PDB file of C-alpha atoms and ligand atoms in Angstrom:
ATOM      1  CA  MET L   1       8.029  14.494  11.370  1.00 90.00           C
ATOM      2  CA  PHE L   2       7.710  12.471   8.176  1.00 96.00           C
ATOM      3  CA  SER L   3       3.990  12.174   7.551  1.00 96.00           C
ATOM      4  CA  ILE L   4       2.078   9.404   5.717  1.00 98.00           C
ATOM      5  CA  VAL L   5      -1.329   8.952   4.185  1.00 98.00           C
ATOM      6  CA  VAL L   6      -2.296   5.223   3.843  1.00 99.00           C
ATOM      7  CA  LEU L   7      -4.871   4.154   1.325  1.00 99.00           C
ATOM      8  CA  ILE L   8      -6.711   0.853   1.823  1.00 98.00           C
ATOM      9  CA  SER L   9      -9.815  -1.162   0.441  1.00 98.00           C
ATOM     10  CA  GLY L  10     -10.051  -4.120   2.800  1.00 98.00           C
ATOM     11  CA  GLY L  11      -9.164  -5.512   6.150  1.00 98.00           C
ATOM     12  CA  GLY L  12      -6.173  -3.318   6.700  1.00 98.00           C
ATOM     13  CA  SER L  13      -3.627  -5.633   8.351  1.00 98.00           C
ATOM     14  CA  ASN L  14      -0.776  -3.828   6.715  1.00 98.00           C
ATOM     15  CA  LEU L  15      -2.245  -0.510   7.826  1.00 98.00           C
ATOM     16  CA  ARG L  16      -2.470  -1.902  11.347  1.00 98.00           C
ATOM     17  CA  ALA L  17       1.207  -2.885  11.318  1.00 98.00           C
ATOM     18  CA  LEU L  18       2.068   0.640  10.318  1.00 98.00           C
ATOM     19  CA  LEU L  19      -0.157   2.235  12.944  1.00 98.00           C
ATOM     20  CA  GLU L  20       1.474  -0.047  15.584  1.00 98.00           C
ATOM     21  CA  ALA L  21       4.969   0.785  14.387  1.00 98.00           C
ATOM     22  CA  ALA L  22       4.235   4.476  14.225  1.00 98.00           C
ATOM     23  CA  ALA L  23       3.043   4.367  17.879  1.00 97.00           C
ATOM     24  CA  ASP L  24       6.540   3.888  18.824  1.00 97.00           C
ATOM     25  CA  ALA L  25       8.235   7.209  19.439  1.00 96.00           C
ATOM     26  CA  ASP L  26      11.442   5.811  17.864  1.00 96.00           C
ATOM     27  CA  TYR L  27       9.590   5.148  14.544  1.00 97.00           C
ATOM     28  CA  ALA L  28      10.419   7.932  12.061  1.00 95.00           C
ATOM     29  CA  ALA L  29       7.008   8.234  10.357  1.00 97.00           C
ATOM     30  CA  ARG L  30       3.554   9.270  11.573  1.00 98.00           C
ATOM     31  CA  ILE L  31       0.252   8.362   9.902  1.00 98.00           C
ATOM     32  CA  VAL L  32      -1.730  11.433   9.515  1.00 98.00           C
ATOM     33  CA  ALA L  33      -4.857  10.029   7.744  1.00 98.00           C
ATOM     34  CA  VAL L  34      -6.201   6.930   6.210  1.00 99.00           C
ATOM     35  CA  GLY L  35      -8.351   6.931   2.992  1.00 98.00           C
ATOM     36  CA  ALA L  36     -10.321   4.207   1.419  1.00 98.00           C
ATOM     37  CA  ASP L  37     -12.395   3.589  -1.743  1.00 98.00           C
ATOM     38  CA  ASN L  38     -15.246   1.993   0.219  1.00 98.00           C
ATOM     39  CA  ASP L  39     -16.447   1.512   3.760  1.00 98.00           C
ATOM     40  CA  ALA L  40     -13.473  -0.733   4.393  1.00 98.00           C
ATOM     41  CA  PRO L  41     -13.313  -2.779   7.578  1.00 98.00           C
ATOM     42  CA  GLY L  42      -9.719  -1.676   8.086  1.00 98.00           C
ATOM     43  CA  LEU L  43     -10.761   1.885   8.660  1.00 98.00           C
ATOM     44  CA  GLU L  44     -11.372   0.685  12.232  1.00 98.00           C
ATOM     45  CA  HIS L  45      -7.847   0.318  12.795  1.00 98.00           C
ATOM     46  CA  ALA L  46      -7.258   3.969  12.085  1.00 98.00           C
ATOM     47  CA  GLU L  47     -10.199   4.950  14.315  1.00 98.00           C
ATOM     48  CA  ALA L  48      -8.650   2.649  17.210  1.00 98.00           C
ATOM     49  CA  PHE L  49      -5.465   4.647  16.911  1.00 98.00           C
ATOM     50  CA  GLY L  50      -7.336   8.071  16.650  1.00 98.00           C
ATOM     51  CA  VAL L  51      -6.153   8.739  12.980  1.00 98.00           C
ATOM     52  CA  PRO L  52      -8.603  10.585  10.828  1.00 98.00           C
ATOM     53  CA  THR L  53     -10.234   8.704   7.832  1.00 98.00           C
ATOM     54  CA  PHE L  54     -11.725   9.654   4.579  1.00 98.00           C
ATOM     55  CA  THR L  55     -13.745   7.642   1.972  1.00 98.00           C
ATOM     56  CA  VAL L  56     -13.867   8.456  -1.721  1.00 98.00           C
ATOM     57  CA  VAL L  57     -16.245   6.051  -3.484  1.00 98.00           C
ATOM     58  CA  PRO L  58     -15.754   5.667  -7.319  1.00 98.00           C
ATOM     59  CA  THR L  59     -19.632   5.322  -7.924  1.00 97.00           C
ATOM     60  CA  ALA L  60     -20.236   8.648  -6.567  1.00 96.00           C
ATOM     61  CA  PHE L  61     -18.236  10.219  -9.518  1.00 98.00           C
ATOM     62  CA  ALA L  62     -19.046  10.580 -13.270  1.00 97.00           C
ATOM     63  CA  ASP L  63     -15.817   8.794 -14.210  1.00 97.00           C
ATOM     64  CA  ARG L  64     -12.476   7.527 -12.829  1.00 97.00           C
ATOM     65  CA  ALA L  65     -10.553  10.668 -13.586  1.00 97.00           C
ATOM     66  CA  THR L  66     -12.970  12.740 -11.534  1.00 98.00           C
ATOM     67  CA  TRP L  67     -12.875  10.177  -8.752  1.00 98.00           C
ATOM     68  CA  GLY L  68      -9.078  10.319  -8.812  1.00 98.00           C
ATOM     69  CA  ASP L  69      -9.106  14.140  -8.701  1.00 98.00           C
ATOM     70  CA  GLU L  70     -11.175  14.024  -5.441  1.00 98.00           C
ATOM     71  CA  LEU L  71      -9.089  11.314  -4.009  1.00 98.00           C
ATOM     72  CA  LEU L  72      -5.959  13.469  -4.671  1.00 98.00           C
ATOM     73  CA  ALA L  73      -7.605  16.588  -3.189  1.00 98.00           C
ATOM     74  CA  GLN L  74      -8.398  14.540   0.048  1.00 98.00           C
ATOM     75  CA  VAL L  75      -4.803  13.076   0.112  1.00 98.00           C
ATOM     76  CA  GLN L  76      -3.178  16.544  -0.551  1.00 98.00           C
ATOM     77  CA  SER L  77      -5.184  18.187   2.162  1.00 98.00           C
ATOM     78  CA  TRP L  78      -3.024  16.330   4.613  1.00 98.00           C
ATOM     79  CA  SER L  79       0.321  17.487   2.836  1.00 98.00           C
ATOM     80  CA  PRO L  80       1.810  13.988   3.300  1.00 96.00           C
ATOM     81  CA  ASP L  81       5.594  13.371   2.641  1.00 95.00           C
ATOM     82  CA  LEU L  82       4.540   9.824   1.367  1.00 96.00           C
ATOM     83  CA  VAL L  83       1.383   8.014   0.275  1.00 97.00           C
ATOM     84  CA  VAL L  84       1.315   4.365   0.895  1.00 98.00           C
ATOM     85  CA  CYS L  85      -1.211   2.023  -0.912  1.00 98.00           C
ATOM     86  CA  ALA L  86      -1.626  -0.967   1.541  1.00 98.00           C
ATOM     87  CA  GLY L  87      -4.178  -3.109  -0.222  1.00 98.00           C
ATOM     88  CA  PHE L  88      -5.744  -0.336  -2.074  1.00 98.00           C
ATOM     89  CA  MET L  89      -7.400  -2.339  -4.858  1.00 97.00           C
ATOM     90  CA  ARG L  90      -7.925   0.343  -7.553  1.00 97.00           C
ATOM     91  CA  ILE L  91      -5.798   1.485 -10.415  1.00 96.00           C
ATOM     92  CA  LEU L  92      -4.881   5.126  -9.730  1.00 98.00           C
ATOM     93  CA  PRO L  93      -5.710   7.550 -12.459  1.00 98.00           C
ATOM     94  CA  PRO L  94      -2.830   9.247 -14.311  1.00 97.00           C
ATOM     95  CA  ARG L  95      -3.216  12.668 -12.749  1.00 98.00           C
ATOM     96  CA  PHE L  96      -3.193  11.179  -9.308  1.00 98.00           C
ATOM     97  CA  VAL L  97       0.123   9.335 -10.119  1.00 98.00           C
ATOM     98  CA  ALA L  98       1.711  12.298 -11.734  1.00 97.00           C
ATOM     99  CA  ALA L  99       0.978  14.493  -8.781  1.00 97.00           C
ATOM    100  CA  LEU L 100       2.443  12.217  -6.164  1.00 96.00           C
ATOM    101  CA  SER L 101       4.922   9.850  -7.659  1.00 95.00           C
ATOM    102  CA  PRO L 102       7.673   8.938  -6.702  1.00 94.00           C
ATOM    103  CA  ASN L 103       6.321   9.798  -3.143  1.00 95.00           C
ATOM    104  CA  LEU L 104       3.669   7.107  -3.738  1.00 96.00           C
ATOM    105  CA  ILE L 105       4.262   3.430  -2.869  1.00 97.00           C
ATOM    106  CA  ASN L 106       2.423   0.151  -3.024  1.00 98.00           C
ATOM    107  CA  THR L 107       2.923  -3.235  -1.430  1.00 98.00           C
ATOM    108  CA  HIS L 108       2.123  -6.068  -3.822  1.00 98.00           C
ATOM    109  CA  PRO L 109       1.824  -9.817  -2.759  1.00 98.00           C
ATOM    110  CA  ALA L 110       4.296 -11.341  -5.331  1.00 98.00           C
ATOM    111  CA  LEU L 111       7.914 -10.885  -6.512  1.00 98.00           C
ATOM    112  CA  LEU L 112       7.335  -8.121  -9.204  1.00 98.00           C
ATOM    113  CA  PRO L 113       7.601  -8.210 -12.057  1.00 98.00           C
ATOM    114  CA  ALA L 114       6.111 -11.671 -11.633  1.00 98.00           C
ATOM    115  CA  PHE L 115       2.459 -11.747 -11.147  1.00 98.00           C
ATOM    116  CA  PRO L 116       1.252  -8.162 -11.339  1.00 98.00           C
ATOM    117  CA  GLY L 117      -2.436  -7.264 -10.916  1.00 97.00           C
ATOM    118  CA  ALA L 118      -5.301  -7.859  -8.599  1.00 96.00           C
ATOM    119  CA  HIS L 119      -4.856 -11.774  -8.358  1.00 98.00           C
ATOM    120  CA  ALA L 120      -1.154 -12.130  -7.654  1.00 98.00           C
ATOM    121  CA  VAL L 121      -1.419 -14.898  -5.100  1.00 98.00           C
ATOM    122  CA  ARG L 122      -3.867 -17.041  -7.266  1.00 98.00           C
ATOM    123  CA  ASP L 123      -1.752 -16.474 -10.270  1.00 98.00           C
ATOM    124  CA  ALA L 124       1.410 -17.633  -8.552  1.00 98.00           C
ATOM    125  CA  LEU L 125      -0.394 -20.760  -7.311  1.00 98.00           C
ATOM    126  CA  ALA L 126      -1.572 -21.581 -10.737  1.00 97.00           C
ATOM    127  CA  ALA L 127       1.807 -21.173 -12.141  1.00 98.00           C
ATOM    128  CA  GLY L 128       3.015 -24.055  -9.927  1.00 97.00           C
ATOM    129  CA  ILE L 129       6.184 -22.220  -8.675  1.00 97.00           C
ATOM    130  CA  SER L 130       7.848 -23.006  -5.388  1.00 97.00           C
ATOM    131  CA  GLU L 131       8.613 -19.533  -4.351  1.00 98.00           C
ATOM    132  CA  THR L 132       6.615 -16.206  -4.419  1.00 98.00           C
ATOM    133  CA  GLY L 133       6.848 -13.284  -2.080  1.00 98.00           C
ATOM    134  CA  VAL L 134       6.142  -9.557  -1.583  1.00 98.00           C
ATOM    135  CA  THR L 135       7.224  -6.460  -3.334  1.00 98.00           C
ATOM    136  CA  VAL L 136       7.184  -2.708  -1.946  1.00 97.00           C
ATOM    137  CA  HIS L 137       7.596  -0.390  -5.089  1.00 97.00           C
ATOM    138  CA  ILE L 138       7.096   3.049  -6.218  1.00 97.00           C
ATOM    139  CA  ILE L 139       3.938   3.510  -8.165  1.00 97.00           C
ATOM    140  CA  ASP L 140       4.326   4.691 -11.755  1.00 96.00           C
ATOM    141  CA  GLU L 141       1.903   5.050 -14.574  1.00 95.00           C
ATOM    142  CA  GLY L 142       1.670   1.329 -15.159  1.00 96.00           C
ATOM    143  CA  VAL L 143       0.069  -1.448 -13.139  1.00 96.00           C
ATOM    144  CA  ASP L 144       2.666  -2.778 -10.759  1.00 97.00           C
ATOM    145  CA  THR L 145       5.416  -1.749 -13.013  1.00 97.00           C
ATOM    146  CA  GLY L 146       7.191   0.972 -10.822  1.00 96.00           C
ATOM    147  CA  PRO L 147      10.884   0.683  -9.325  1.00 95.00           C
ATOM    148  CA  VAL L 148      11.205  -1.935  -6.714  1.00 96.00           C
ATOM    149  CA  LEU L 149      12.188  -0.761  -3.343  1.00 95.00           C
ATOM    150  CA  LEU L 150      12.282  -3.921  -1.175  1.00 95.00           C
ATOM    151  CA  GLN L 151      11.341  -7.554  -1.898  1.00 97.00           C
ATOM    152  CA  ARG L 152      11.220 -10.636   0.344  1.00 97.00           C
ATOM    153  CA  ALA L 153      10.623 -14.242  -0.732  1.00 98.00           C
ATOM    154  CA  VAL L 154       7.901 -16.612   0.673  1.00 98.00           C
ATOM    155  CA  PRO L 155       7.933 -20.317   0.038  1.00 98.00           C
ATOM    156  CA  VAL L 156       4.916 -21.879  -1.700  1.00 98.00           C
ATOM    157  CA  LEU L 157       3.983 -25.116   0.156  1.00 97.00           C
ATOM    158  CA  PRO L 158       2.453 -28.213  -1.681  1.00 95.00           C
ATOM    159  CA  GLU L 159      -0.813 -27.935   0.216  1.00 96.00           C
ATOM    160  CA  ASP L 160      -1.328 -24.289  -0.034  1.00 97.00           C
ATOM    161  CA  THR L 161      -4.724 -22.779  -0.762  1.00 98.00           C
ATOM    162  CA  GLU L 162      -4.803 -19.137  -2.020  1.00 98.00           C
ATOM    163  CA  HIS L 163      -5.984 -18.080   1.381  1.00 98.00           C
ATOM    164  CA  ASP L 164      -3.199 -19.927   3.218  1.00 98.00           C
ATOM    165  CA  LEU L 165      -0.334 -18.587   0.974  1.00 98.00           C
ATOM    166  CA  HIS L 166      -1.772 -15.071   1.118  1.00 98.00           C
ATOM    167  CA  GLU L 167      -1.877 -15.162   4.924  1.00 98.00           C
ATOM    168  CA  ARG L 168       1.769 -16.338   5.075  1.00 98.00           C
ATOM    169  CA  ILE L 169       2.661 -13.698   2.480  1.00 98.00           C
ATOM    170  CA  LYS L 170       1.011 -11.098   4.596  1.00 98.00           C
ATOM    171  CA  ILE L 171       3.036 -12.040   7.708  1.00 98.00           C
ATOM    172  CA  VAL L 172       6.140 -11.162   5.807  1.00 98.00           C
ATOM    173  CA  GLU L 173       4.523  -8.234   4.074  1.00 98.00           C
ATOM    174  CA  ARG L 174       3.646  -6.368   7.248  1.00 98.00           C
ATOM    175  CA  GLY L 175       7.217  -6.341   8.383  1.00 98.00           C
ATOM    176  CA  LEU L 176       8.609  -5.438   5.012  1.00 98.00           C
ATOM    177  CA  LEU L 177       6.226  -2.449   4.585  1.00 98.00           C
ATOM    178  CA  VAL L 178       7.092  -1.146   7.950  1.00 98.00           C
ATOM    179  CA  GLU L 179      10.721  -1.576   7.169  1.00 96.00           C
ATOM    180  CA  ALA L 180      10.346   0.190   3.766  1.00 96.00           C
ATOM    181  CA  VAL L 181       8.474   3.184   5.216  1.00 97.00           C
ATOM    182  CA  ALA L 182      11.073   3.599   7.925  1.00 96.00           C
ATOM    183  CA  GLY L 183      13.790   3.319   5.343  1.00 94.00           C
ATOM    184  CA  ILE L 184      12.207   6.009   3.220  1.00 95.00           C
ATOM    185  CA  ALA L 185      11.687   8.286   6.272  1.00 96.00           C
ATOM    186  CA  HIS L 186      15.342   7.921   7.228  1.00 90.00           C
ATOM    187  CA  GLN L 187      16.334   8.562   3.517  1.00 75.00           C
ATOM    188  CA  GLY L 188      17.802   5.130   3.374  1.00 50.00           C
ATOM    189  CA  ILE L 189      15.854   4.506   0.168  1.00 57.00           C
ATOM    190  CA  THR L 190      16.311   6.972  -2.560  1.00 63.00           C
ATOM    191  CA  LEU L 191      12.950   7.920  -4.133  1.00 49.00           C
ATOM    192  CA  GLY L 192      14.414  10.306  -6.546  1.00 44.00           C
ATOM    193  CA  SER L 193      14.474  14.083  -6.774  1.00 36.00           C
ATOM    194  CA  ARG L 194      11.227  14.631  -5.151  1.00 34.00           C
ATOM    195  CA  ALA L 195      11.899  12.611  -1.921  1.00 32.00           C
ATOM    196  CA  SER L 196      11.019  14.625   1.089  1.00 34.00           C
ATOM    197  CA  THR L 197      13.229  15.232   4.124  1.00 32.00           C
ATOM    198  CA  ALA L 198      12.200  13.854   7.479  1.00 28.00           C
TER     199      ALA L 198
HETATM  200  C1  GAR W 201      -1.980  -7.277   0.698  1.00 82.77           C
HETATM  201  O1  GAR W 201      -1.421  -8.534   0.618  1.00 82.77           O
HETATM  202  C2  GAR W 201      -1.543  -6.381  -0.415  1.00 82.77           C
HETATM  203  O2  GAR W 201      -0.358  -6.749  -0.953  1.00 82.77           O
HETATM  204  C3  GAR W 201      -2.713  -6.812  -1.424  1.00 82.77           C
HETATM  205  O3  GAR W 201      -3.821  -6.778  -0.693  1.00 82.77           O
HETATM  206  C4  GAR W 201      -3.563  -7.316   0.654  1.00 82.77           C
HETATM  207  C5  GAR W 201      -4.271  -6.355   1.575  1.00 82.77           C
HETATM  208  O4  GAR W 201      -4.107  -6.901   2.945  1.00 82.77           O
HETATM  209  N1  GAR W 201      -2.691  -5.830  -2.531  1.00 82.77           N
HETATM  210  C6  GAR W 201      -2.749  -6.207  -3.791  1.00 82.77           C
HETATM  211  O5  GAR W 201      -3.082  -7.383  -4.145  1.00 82.77           O
HETATM  212  C7  GAR W 201      -2.701  -5.023  -4.784  1.00 82.77           C
HETATM  213  N2  GAR W 201      -2.629  -5.574  -6.117  1.00 82.77           N
HETATM  214  P1  GAR W 201      -4.552  -6.138   4.215  1.00 82.77           P
HETATM  215  O6  GAR W 201      -5.922  -5.326   3.829  1.00 82.77           O
HETATM  216  O7  GAR W 201      -4.790  -7.108   5.359  1.00 82.77           O
HETATM  217  O8  GAR W 201      -3.454  -5.210   4.482  1.00 82.77           O
END
């Protein structure tokens, strides 16, 4: 069975969507563990589904590289076919990315390459555009620069606050992430030479 480790930092609604999808025997992937960089509320979703969790807090390490090495060790202990960053709000150190990419994906609340970074929804609103969206992409050594796997547009409404727009994006995002992971598990999306077989 195609196995996934999911990394989160916050509420974990995208994680929840993956857990719900994976509870269906017809879904091609299973979540074997969920990791976080803090005591994230979203870890409760993993616990509710009986999925093991781990937390690797950056402040417990001398530097980012050492933190990344421990995070990598924890992830690799599950031997996942794919690692999914679903609202993981840390830039991953180069050794982590080199060890896992291209079997390392992220979901981002904008139509990359537009609005990379930690404030994509705020930046899209500030730009005054009429459409933004969500991107699922492979993580490479840059920040939100890796190859795009799937994208879906979301309209920006005149009265939108950052919160409203992000919530509407997340409704689309949850479906897109579930679809992207299923696609990868079925080999419908080519991740390159290191793609695992289901
Ligand atoms: C998602 O919208 C995700 O794209 C975003 O955080 C949210 C997490 O929501 N990630 C980033 O902005 C990364 N740059 P969730 O915790 O409810 O899944």
